[in-house]
Coordinates of C-alpha atoms in Angstrom, one line a residue:
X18 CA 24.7 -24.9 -52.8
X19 CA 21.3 -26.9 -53.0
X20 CA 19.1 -23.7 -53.1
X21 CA 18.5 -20.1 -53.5
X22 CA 16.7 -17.0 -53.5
X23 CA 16.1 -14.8 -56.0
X24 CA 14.3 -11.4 -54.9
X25 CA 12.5 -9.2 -58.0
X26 CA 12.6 -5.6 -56.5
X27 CA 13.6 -3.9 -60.0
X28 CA 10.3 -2.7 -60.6
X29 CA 8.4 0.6 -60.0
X30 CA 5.4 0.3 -59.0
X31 CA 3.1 2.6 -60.6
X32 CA 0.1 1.4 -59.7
X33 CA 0.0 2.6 -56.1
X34 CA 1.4 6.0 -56.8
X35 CA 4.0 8.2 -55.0
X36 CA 7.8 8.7 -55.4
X37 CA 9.1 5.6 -54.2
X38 CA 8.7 2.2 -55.8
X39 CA 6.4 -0.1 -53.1
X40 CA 9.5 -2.4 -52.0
X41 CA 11.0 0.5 -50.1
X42 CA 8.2 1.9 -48.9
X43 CA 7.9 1.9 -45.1
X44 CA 6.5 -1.3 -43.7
X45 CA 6.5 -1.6 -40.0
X46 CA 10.0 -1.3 -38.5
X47 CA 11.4 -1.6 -42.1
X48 CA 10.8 -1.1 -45.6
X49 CA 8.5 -4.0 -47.8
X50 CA 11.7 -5.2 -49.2
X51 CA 13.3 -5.8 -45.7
X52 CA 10.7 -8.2 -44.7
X53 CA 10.9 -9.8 -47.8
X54 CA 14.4 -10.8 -47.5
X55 CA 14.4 -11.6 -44.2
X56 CA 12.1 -14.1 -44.9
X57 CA 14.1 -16.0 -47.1
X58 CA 17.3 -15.5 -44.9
X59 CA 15.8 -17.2 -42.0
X60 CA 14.9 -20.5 -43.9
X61 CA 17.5 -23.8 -42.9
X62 CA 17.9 -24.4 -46.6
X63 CA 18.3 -21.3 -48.7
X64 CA 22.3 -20.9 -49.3
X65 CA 22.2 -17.5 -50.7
X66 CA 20.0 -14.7 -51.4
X67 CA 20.3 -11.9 -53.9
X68 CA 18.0 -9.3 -54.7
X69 CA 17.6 -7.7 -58.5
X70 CA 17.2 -3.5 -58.2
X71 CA 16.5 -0.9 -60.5
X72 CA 19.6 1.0 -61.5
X73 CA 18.6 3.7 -59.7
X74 CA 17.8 2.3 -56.5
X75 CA 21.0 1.2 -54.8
X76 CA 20.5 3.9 -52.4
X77 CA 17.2 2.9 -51.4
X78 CA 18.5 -0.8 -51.5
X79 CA 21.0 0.2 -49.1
X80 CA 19.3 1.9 -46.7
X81 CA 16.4 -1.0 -46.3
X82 CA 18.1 -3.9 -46.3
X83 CA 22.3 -3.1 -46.6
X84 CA 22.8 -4.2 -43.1
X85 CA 21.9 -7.9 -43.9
X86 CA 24.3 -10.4 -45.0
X87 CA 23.2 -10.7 -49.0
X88 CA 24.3 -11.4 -51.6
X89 CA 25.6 -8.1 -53.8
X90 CA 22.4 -6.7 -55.4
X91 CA 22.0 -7.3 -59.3
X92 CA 20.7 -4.3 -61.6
X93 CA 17.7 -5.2 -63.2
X94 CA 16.3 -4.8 -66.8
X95 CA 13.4 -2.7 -68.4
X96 CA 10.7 -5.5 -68.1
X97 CA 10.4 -8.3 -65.1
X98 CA 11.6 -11.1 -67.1
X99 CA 14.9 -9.3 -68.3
X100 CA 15.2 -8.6 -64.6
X101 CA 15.0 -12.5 -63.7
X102 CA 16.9 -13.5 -66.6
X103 CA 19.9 -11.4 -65.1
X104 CA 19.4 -12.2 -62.0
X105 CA 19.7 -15.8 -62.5
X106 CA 22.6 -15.6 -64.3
X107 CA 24.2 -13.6 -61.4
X108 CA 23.7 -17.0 -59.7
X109 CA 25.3 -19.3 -61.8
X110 CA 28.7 -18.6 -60.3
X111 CA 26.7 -20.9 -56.9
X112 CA 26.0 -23.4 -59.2
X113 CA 22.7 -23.9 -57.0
X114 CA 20.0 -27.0 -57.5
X115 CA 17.2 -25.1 -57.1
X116 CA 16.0 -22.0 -57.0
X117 CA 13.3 -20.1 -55.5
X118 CA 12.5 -16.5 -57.5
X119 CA 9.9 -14.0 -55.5
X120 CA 8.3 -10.5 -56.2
X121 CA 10.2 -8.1 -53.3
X122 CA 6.2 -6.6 -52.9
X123 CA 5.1 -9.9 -51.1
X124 CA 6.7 -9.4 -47.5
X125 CA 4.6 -11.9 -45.5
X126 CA 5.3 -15.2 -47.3
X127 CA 6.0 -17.8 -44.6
X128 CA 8.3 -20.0 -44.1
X129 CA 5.8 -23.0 -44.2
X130 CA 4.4 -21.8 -48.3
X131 CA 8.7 -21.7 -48.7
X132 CA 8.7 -25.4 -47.2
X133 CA 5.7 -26.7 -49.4
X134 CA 7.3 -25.3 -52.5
X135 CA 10.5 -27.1 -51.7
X136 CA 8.8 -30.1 -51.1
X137 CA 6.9 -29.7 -54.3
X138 CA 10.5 -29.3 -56.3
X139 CA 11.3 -33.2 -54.9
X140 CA 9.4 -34.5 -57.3
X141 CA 9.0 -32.0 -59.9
X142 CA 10.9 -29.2 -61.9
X143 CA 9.3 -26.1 -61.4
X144 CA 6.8 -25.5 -58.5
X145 CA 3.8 -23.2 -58.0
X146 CA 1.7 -22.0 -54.7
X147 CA -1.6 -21.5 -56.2
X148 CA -4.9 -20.6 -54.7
X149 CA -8.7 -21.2 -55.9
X150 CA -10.7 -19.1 -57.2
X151 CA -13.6 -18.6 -55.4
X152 CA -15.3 -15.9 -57.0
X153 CA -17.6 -16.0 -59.8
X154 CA -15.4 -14.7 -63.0
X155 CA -16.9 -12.6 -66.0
X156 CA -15.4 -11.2 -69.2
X157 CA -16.8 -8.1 -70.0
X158 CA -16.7 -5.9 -73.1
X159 CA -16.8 -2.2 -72.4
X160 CA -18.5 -1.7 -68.9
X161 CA -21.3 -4.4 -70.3
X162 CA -21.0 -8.0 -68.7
X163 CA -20.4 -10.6 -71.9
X164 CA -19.9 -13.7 -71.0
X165 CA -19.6 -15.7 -67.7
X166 CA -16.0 -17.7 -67.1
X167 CA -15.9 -21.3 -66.2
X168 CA -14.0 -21.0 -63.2
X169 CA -13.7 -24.6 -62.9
X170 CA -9.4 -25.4 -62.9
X171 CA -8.8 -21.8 -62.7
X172 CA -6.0 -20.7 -59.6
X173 CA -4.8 -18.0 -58.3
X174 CA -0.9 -17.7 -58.8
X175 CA 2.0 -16.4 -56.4
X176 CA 5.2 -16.7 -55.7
X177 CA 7.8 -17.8 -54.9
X178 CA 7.7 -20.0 -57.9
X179 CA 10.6 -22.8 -57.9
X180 CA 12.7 -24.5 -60.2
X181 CA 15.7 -26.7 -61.0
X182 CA 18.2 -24.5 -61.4
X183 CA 19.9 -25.1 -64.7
X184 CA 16.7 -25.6 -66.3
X185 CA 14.7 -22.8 -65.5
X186 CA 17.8 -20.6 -66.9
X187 CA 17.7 -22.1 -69.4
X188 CA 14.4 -21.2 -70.0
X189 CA 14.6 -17.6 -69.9
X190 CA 17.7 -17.5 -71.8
X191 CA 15.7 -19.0 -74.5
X192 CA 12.7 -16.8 -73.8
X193 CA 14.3 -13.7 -73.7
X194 CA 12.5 -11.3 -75.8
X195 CA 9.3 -12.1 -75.0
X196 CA 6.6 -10.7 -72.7
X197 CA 5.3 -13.5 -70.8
X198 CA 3.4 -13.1 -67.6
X199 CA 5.6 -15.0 -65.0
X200 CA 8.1 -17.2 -64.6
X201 CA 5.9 -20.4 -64.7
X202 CA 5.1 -19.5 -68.1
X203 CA 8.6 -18.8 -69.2
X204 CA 9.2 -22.3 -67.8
X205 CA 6.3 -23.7 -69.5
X206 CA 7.5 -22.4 -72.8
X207 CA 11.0 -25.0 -72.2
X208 CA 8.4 -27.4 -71.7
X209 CA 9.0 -27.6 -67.9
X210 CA 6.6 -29.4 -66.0
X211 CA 5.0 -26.9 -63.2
X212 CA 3.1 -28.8 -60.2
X213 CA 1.2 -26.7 -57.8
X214 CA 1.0 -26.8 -54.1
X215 CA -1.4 -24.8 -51.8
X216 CA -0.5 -21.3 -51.5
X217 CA -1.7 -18.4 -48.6
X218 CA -4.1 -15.7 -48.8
X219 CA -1.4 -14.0 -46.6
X220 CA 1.1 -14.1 -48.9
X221 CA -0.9 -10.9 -51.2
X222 CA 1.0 -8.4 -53.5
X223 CA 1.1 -5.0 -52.6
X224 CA 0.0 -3.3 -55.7
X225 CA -2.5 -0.9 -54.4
X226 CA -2.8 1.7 -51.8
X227 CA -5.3 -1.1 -50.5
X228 CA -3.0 -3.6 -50.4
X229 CA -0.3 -1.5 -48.5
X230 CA -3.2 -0.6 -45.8
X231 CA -3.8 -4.3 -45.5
X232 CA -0.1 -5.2 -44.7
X233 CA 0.2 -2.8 -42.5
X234 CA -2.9 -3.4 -40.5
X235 CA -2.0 -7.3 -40.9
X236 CA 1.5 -6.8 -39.8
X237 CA 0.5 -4.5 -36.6
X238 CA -1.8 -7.5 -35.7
X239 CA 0.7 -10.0 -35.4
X240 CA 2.5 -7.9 -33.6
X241 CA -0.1 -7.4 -31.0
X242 CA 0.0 -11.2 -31.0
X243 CA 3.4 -11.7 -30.4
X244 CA 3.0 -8.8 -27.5
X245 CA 0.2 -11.1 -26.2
X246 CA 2.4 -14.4 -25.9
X247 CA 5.6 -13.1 -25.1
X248 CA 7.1 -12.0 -21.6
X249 CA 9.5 -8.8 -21.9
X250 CA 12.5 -9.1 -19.3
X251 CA 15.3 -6.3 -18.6
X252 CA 18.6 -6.6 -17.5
X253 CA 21.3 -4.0 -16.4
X254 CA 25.6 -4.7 -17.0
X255 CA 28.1 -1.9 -15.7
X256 CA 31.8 -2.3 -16.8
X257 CA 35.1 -0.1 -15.3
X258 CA 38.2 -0.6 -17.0
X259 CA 41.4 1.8 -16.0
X260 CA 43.3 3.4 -18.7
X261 CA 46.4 1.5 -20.0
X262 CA 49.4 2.7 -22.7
X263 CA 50.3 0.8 -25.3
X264 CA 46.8 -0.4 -26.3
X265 CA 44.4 0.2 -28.5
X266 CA 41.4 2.0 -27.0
X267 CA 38.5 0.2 -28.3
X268 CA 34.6 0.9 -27.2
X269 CA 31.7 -0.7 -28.1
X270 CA 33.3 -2.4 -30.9
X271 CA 35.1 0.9 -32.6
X272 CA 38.5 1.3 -32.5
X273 CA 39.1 4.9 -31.4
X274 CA 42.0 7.2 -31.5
X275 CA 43.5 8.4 -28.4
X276 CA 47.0 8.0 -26.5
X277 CA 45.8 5.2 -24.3
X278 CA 44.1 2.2 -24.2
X279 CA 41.8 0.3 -21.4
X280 CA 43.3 -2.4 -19.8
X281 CA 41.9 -5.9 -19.5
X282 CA 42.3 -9.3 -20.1
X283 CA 40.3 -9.2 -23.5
X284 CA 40.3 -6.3 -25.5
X285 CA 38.4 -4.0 -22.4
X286 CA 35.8 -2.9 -24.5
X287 CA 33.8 -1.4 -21.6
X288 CA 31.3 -0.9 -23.8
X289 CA 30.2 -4.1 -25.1
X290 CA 30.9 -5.8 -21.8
X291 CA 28.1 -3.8 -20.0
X292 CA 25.7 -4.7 -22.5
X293 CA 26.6 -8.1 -22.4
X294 CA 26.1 -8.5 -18.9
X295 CA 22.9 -6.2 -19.7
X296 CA 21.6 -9.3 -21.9
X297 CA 22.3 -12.2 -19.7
X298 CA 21.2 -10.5 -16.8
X299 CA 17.5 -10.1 -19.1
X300 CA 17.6 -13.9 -19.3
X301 CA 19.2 -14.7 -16.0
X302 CA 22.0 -16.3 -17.6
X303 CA 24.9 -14.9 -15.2
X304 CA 27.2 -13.1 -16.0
X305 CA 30.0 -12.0 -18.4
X306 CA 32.6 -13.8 -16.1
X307 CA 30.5 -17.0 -15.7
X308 CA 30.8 -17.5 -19.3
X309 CA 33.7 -16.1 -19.8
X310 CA 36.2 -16.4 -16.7
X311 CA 39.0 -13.3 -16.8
X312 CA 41.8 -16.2 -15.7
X313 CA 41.0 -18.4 -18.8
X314 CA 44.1 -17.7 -21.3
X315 CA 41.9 -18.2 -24.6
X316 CA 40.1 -15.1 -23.8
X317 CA 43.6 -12.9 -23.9
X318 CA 43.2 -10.4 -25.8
X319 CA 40.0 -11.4 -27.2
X320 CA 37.2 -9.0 -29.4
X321 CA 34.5 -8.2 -26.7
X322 CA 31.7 -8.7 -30.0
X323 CA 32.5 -12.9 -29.4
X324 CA 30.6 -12.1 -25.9
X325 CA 27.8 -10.2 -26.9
X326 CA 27.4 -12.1 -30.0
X327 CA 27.0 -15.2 -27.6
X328 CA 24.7 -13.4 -25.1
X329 CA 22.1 -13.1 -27.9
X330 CA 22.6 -16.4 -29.5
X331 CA 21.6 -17.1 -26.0
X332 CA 18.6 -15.4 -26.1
X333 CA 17.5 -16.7 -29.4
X334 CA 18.0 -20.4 -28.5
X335 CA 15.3 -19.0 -25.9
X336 CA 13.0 -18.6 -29.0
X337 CA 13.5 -14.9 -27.8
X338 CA 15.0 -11.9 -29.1
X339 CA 16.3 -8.5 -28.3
X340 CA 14.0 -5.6 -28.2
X341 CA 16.4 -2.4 -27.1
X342 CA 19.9 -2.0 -25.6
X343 CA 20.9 1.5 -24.1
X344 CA 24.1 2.0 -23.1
X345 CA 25.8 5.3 -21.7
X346 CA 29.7 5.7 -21.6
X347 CA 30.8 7.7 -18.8
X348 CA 34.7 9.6 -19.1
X349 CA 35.9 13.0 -19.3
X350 CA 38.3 11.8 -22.6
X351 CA 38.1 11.1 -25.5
X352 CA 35.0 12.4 -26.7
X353 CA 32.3 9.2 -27.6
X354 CA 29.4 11.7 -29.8
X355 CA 32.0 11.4 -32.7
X356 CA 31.9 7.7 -32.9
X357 CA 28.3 7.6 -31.8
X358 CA 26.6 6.3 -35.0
X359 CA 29.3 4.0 -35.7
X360 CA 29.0 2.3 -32.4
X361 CA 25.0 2.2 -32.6
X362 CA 25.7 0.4 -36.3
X363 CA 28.1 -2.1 -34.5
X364 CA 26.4 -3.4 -31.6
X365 CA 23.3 -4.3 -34.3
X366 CA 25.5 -6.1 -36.0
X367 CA 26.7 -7.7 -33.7
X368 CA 23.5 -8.4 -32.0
X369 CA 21.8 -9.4 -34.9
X370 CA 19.0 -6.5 -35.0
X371 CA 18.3 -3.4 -36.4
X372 CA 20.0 -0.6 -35.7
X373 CA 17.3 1.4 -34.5
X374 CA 16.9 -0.5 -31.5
X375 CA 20.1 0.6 -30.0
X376 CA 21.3 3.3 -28.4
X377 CA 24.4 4.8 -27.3
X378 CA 25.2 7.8 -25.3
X379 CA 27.7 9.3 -23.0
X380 CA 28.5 11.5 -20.4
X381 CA 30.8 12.8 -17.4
X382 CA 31.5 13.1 -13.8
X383 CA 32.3 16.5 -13.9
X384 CA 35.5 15.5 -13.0
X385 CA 34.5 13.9 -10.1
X386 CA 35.7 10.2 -8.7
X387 CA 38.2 8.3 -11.3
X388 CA 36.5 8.9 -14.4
X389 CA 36.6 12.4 -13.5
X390 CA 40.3 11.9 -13.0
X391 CA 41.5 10.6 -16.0
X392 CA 41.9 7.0 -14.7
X393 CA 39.6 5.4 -16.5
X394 CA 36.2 4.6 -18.6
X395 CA 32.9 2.8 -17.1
X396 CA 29.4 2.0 -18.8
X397 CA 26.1 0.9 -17.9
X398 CA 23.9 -0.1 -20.2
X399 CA 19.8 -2.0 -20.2
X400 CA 18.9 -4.5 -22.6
X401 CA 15.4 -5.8 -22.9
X402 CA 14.4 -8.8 -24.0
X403 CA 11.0 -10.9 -25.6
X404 CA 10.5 -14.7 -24.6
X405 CA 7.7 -16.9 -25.1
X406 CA 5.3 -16.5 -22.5
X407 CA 6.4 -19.5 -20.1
X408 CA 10.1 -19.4 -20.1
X409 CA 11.9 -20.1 -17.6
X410 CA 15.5 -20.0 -16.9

């Protein structure tokens, strides 16, 4: 593995008050600590990530970012730099060359400051993003000014700070102990050799009730500029499949229990077939058949999630992504509301978004027509998409 991630979300925040430590407070559509990771998990060269939690915080953990594919979380220590320490040595088992280690309260690092770091690490061992100071700087003694600071040299640091691997380990192993202020300085220590590169006034700490105001006022503005430069497009998918025995009946990626299955050349998941079609018909991309043609023997018997899962990869090769699917599942038996939350959990997955942005439901005929008769299941399900203003196709 050439790089990872290491996320520091073991801390509490005490600064900005409340019952729940900053990195899982709400953010958006997610908690701080989602957007943090997410960050990280969308960059081309990061291998692995793995976040370092208080002990008491799986829960929290779990619920804000447990649905992404991470690494298992690593329980922290009482002070940050135990909590790196561990967490590095956590990754040793990846062997990585670098490493990149981040506070989980900085959501909106981008993955350009992630690049320049990287590129900062080709010819150095530890790398810093840095910013200027700009503002006159005082030391004061009591509430009495006492001396003005040459602010000549002087930056701003932030994270994520990067390092070869091995030797920033190294460093903390040999700095444990100690209260240093971050990792640069544990690496300084080792005698490492820190460059910086230019870091982003985006890329701020949430410490304060200010600062969490600011990310969230800076977050819903880029998301009334992504509104601005996107196009939203919806598409509709129905499925029918009869009822079969001696298959298993499985819907919208849940195997469920009942005496029959549905019959079909794939697995018949009714379910995830109309959503499928749902999502190429948003990017008028044909249909499930077109991509898939019922006659083709490698589809036999085939899990319905390899079509949806293509559908969005579709979408996302767009430069789009998927904004809401609703579908409804229409039979007299077996009951869906059971499985409901199961199936909402699955089609994200599958999809690649959060679960909130899906919806299931279902419903009868009152025994009317063949649903109504026991013969067999049908769905219809919407899917709406975002694409950059100007697609076509």
């Amino acid at each position: 593995m050439n790089c990872a991630a290491l996320i520091v979300a073991a801390g509490r925040g005490r600064r900005l008050g409340g019952s729940l430590p900053k990195q899982y407070l709400p953010l958006g559509e997610g908690a701080v600590l989602r957007h943090t990771v997410k960050a990280f998990l969308g960059h081309p060269e990061i291998g692995a990530v793995r976040v370092v939690i208080g002990a008491e915080d799986r829960a929290l953990y779990e619920s804000a970012v447990g649905d992404l594919e991470l690494e298992p979380p690593v329980t922290g220590g009482a002070e940050r730099q135990d909590s790196v320490r561990l967490g590095l040595q956590a990754l040793r088992d990846f062997a990585p060359e670098r490493v990149l280690i981040h506070d989980a309260a900085r959501p909106f690092v981008s993955r350009k400051l992630i690049d320049a770091v990287l590129a900062g690490l080709a010819g150095a061992d530890g790398a810093l993003p840095a910013l200027a100071v700009s503002d006159s700087l005082k030391r004061i003694s009591g509430e009495v000014i006492a001396e003005d600071v040459d602010r000549a040299g002087l930056v701003r640091a932030q994270t994520p700070q990067g390092f070869r691997f091995d030797t920033i380990l190294a460093a903390h192993e040999a700095a444990a102990g100690q209260a240093l202020t971050d990792d640069v300085a544990v690496a300084r220590m080792y005698g490492i050799d820190v460059v910086t590169v230019q870091g982003e006034e985006d890329n701020f700490k949430i410490t304060t009730a200010g600062d969490l105001a600011r990310a969230r006022g800076l977050l819903a503005g880029r998301a009334a500029a992504s509104r601005s430069s996107h196009v939203y497009r919806t598409g509709n998918g129905f499925d029918v499949h009869r009822y079969a025995a001696g298959r298993p009946m499985v819907v919208c990626g849940i195997e469920i229990p009942h005496d029959r299955g549905l019959a079909g050349h794939s697995d018949a998941d009714v379910g995830l077939h109309a959503i499928t079609d749902a999502v190429l018909g948003a990017i008028a991309d044909g249909d499930i058949g077109d991509h898939f043609p019922p006659g083709d023997p490698q589809w036999r018997g085939a899990s319905s999630d390899r079509f949806l899962r293509f559908a969005a990869d579709r979408v996302r090769q767009r430069g789009g992504e998927i904004v809401a699917v609703d579908v409804t599942l229409i039979c007299e038996t077996p009951k869906m509301k059971p499985h409901r939350e199961a199936m909402r959990a699955c089609i994200a997955a599958i999809a690649a978004i959060p679960t909130d942005r899906v919806s299931v439901k279902a419903t009868t005929t009152e025994k009317l027509g063949f649903t109504g008769r026991g013969e067999g299941m049908a769905a219809q399900a919407t899917a709406t998409v975002a694409l950059p203003a100007g697609t076509t196709g």
